[in-house]
Tab-separated table of C-alpha atoms in Angstrom:
chain	number	residue	atom	x	y	z
A	270	UNK	CA	-12.545	-9.837	-5.269
A	271	UNK	CA	-9.645	-12.407	-4.730
A	272	UNK	CA	-11.349	-14.810	-1.373
A	273	UNK	CA	-8.722	-16.787	-0.039
A	274	UNK	CA	-8.864	-20.561	1.766
A	275	UNK	CA	-6.525	-19.517	4.803
A	276	UNK	CA	-4.009	-17.436	5.037
A	277	UNK	CA	-1.094	-18.993	3.901
A	278	UNK	CA	-2.596	-18.368	0.310
A	279	UNK	CA	-3.338	-14.045	1.647
A	280	UNK	CA	0.297	-13.980	2.133
A	281	UNK	CA	1.742	-16.154	-0.880
A	282	UNK	CA	0.204	-13.649	-2.716
A	283	UNK	CA	0.742	-10.577	-0.860
A	284	UNK	CA	4.457	-11.726	-2.117
A	285	UNK	CA	4.010	-11.964	-5.307
A	286	UNK	CA	2.684	-8.952	-5.703
A	287	UNK	CA	5.664	-7.107	-3.382
A	288	UNK	CA	8.004	-8.819	-6.101
A	289	UNK	CA	5.896	-7.493	-8.905
A	290	UNK	CA	5.967	-3.647	-8.337
A	291	UNK	CA	9.720	-3.930	-6.434
A	292	UNK	CA	10.611	-4.412	-10.253
A	293	UNK	CA	8.784	-1.558	-11.554
A	294	UNK	CA	9.351	2.475	-10.705
A	295	UNK	CA	7.983	5.388	-11.478
A	296	UNK	CA	10.205	7.769	-13.079
A	297	UNK	CA	10.464	10.884	-15.689
A	298	UNK	CA	12.537	12.119	-18.409
A	299	UNK	CA	15.015	15.222	-16.961
A	300	UNK	CA	16.907	17.496	-19.343
A	301	UNK	CA	17.108	16.798	-22.423
A	302	UNK	CA	17.632	19.323	-25.219
A	303	UNK	CA	15.031	17.572	-28.583
A	304	UNK	CA	14.009	14.621	-26.576
A	305	UNK	CA	15.245	11.207	-25.265
A	306	UNK	CA	15.043	8.035	-27.678
A	307	UNK	CA	13.751	4.859	-26.321
A	308	UNK	CA	15.706	2.408	-28.202
A	309	UNK	CA	14.383	-1.617	-29.386
A	310	UNK	CA	18.097	-2.758	-27.806
A	311	UNK	CA	20.189	-1.248	-24.677
A	312	UNK	CA	22.529	-0.025	-27.040
A	313	UNK	CA	23.403	3.343	-28.636
A	314	UNK	CA	23.661	1.787	-32.034
A	315	UNK	CA	19.833	-0.020	-31.599
A	316	UNK	CA	16.815	1.594	-34.125
A	317	UNK	CA	15.139	4.181	-32.488
A	318	UNK	CA	11.092	3.302	-31.935
A	319	UNK	CA	9.987	6.994	-30.494
A	320	UNK	CA	11.354	10.056	-28.400
A	321	UNK	CA	9.849	10.741	-24.724
A	322	UNK	CA	9.298	14.700	-24.119
A	323	UNK	CA	11.132	16.394	-21.184
A	324	UNK	CA	8.970	15.690	-17.866
A	325	UNK	CA	7.474	12.645	-19.287
A	326	UNK	CA	6.030	10.603	-16.768
A	327	UNK	CA	7.435	6.281	-17.368
A	328	UNK	CA	7.262	3.258	-15.536
A	329	UNK	CA	10.709	1.848	-15.570
A	330	UNK	CA	11.325	-2.128	-15.431
A	331	UNK	CA	13.934	-1.810	-13.044
A	332	UNK	CA	14.560	-6.403	-13.545
A	333	UNK	CA	15.272	-5.395	-17.364
A	334	UNK	CA	17.185	-2.549	-17.039
A	335	UNK	CA	21.306	-2.827	-18.027
A	336	UNK	CA	24.045	-0.816	-16.310
A	337	UNK	CA	23.826	1.983	-18.680
A	338	UNK	CA	20.486	1.649	-19.955
A	339	UNK	CA	16.806	1.586	-18.983
A	340	UNK	CA	14.245	-0.118	-19.758
A	341	UNK	CA	11.026	1.506	-20.363
A	342	UNK	CA	7.740	-0.679	-19.815
A	343	UNK	CA	5.742	2.411	-20.525
A	344	UNK	CA	4.488	5.484	-20.504
A	345	UNK	CA	1.854	6.934	-17.761
A	346	UNK	CA	-0.507	9.899	-18.573
A	347	UNK	CA	-2.424	10.185	-15.629
A	348	UNK	CA	-4.118	7.017	-15.110
A	349	UNK	CA	-3.315	5.659	-18.454
A	350	UNK	CA	-0.154	3.511	-19.311
A	351	UNK	CA	0.878	2.981	-22.861
A	352	UNK	CA	3.023	0.145	-23.494
A	353	UNK	CA	6.466	1.260	-24.500
A	354	UNK	CA	8.932	-1.708	-24.083
A	355	UNK	CA	12.437	-0.149	-25.029
A	356	UNK	CA	15.798	1.121	-23.745
A	357	UNK	CA	17.142	4.730	-22.542
A	358	UNK	CA	20.166	5.741	-21.200
A	359	UNK	CA	19.864	6.283	-17.441
A	360	UNK	CA	21.771	9.736	-17.534
A	361	UNK	CA	18.320	10.822	-18.234
A	362	UNK	CA	15.777	9.781	-16.409
A	363	UNK	CA	15.389	11.386	-13.148
A	364	UNK	CA	13.550	9.789	-10.182
């Protein structure tokens, strides 16, 4: 358990936690024919690291995402988060 020495320290910690939480968003893979490619870089020419299935839950890092690609930080399977660290096209990810 975290112990704070005062109200100021508690507020600083809450602000830091809120910033981290606001960078990430739990989303899921939408309608795809044969899977959604996760790539090493935000480019259609980048190497494919893995393929996600329709309906899979993913943790998106909004701060690292680009206009066309989401940055997939992890696959979420129940309580388990599997690190991924790659990019996929935004149009195939649903909120």
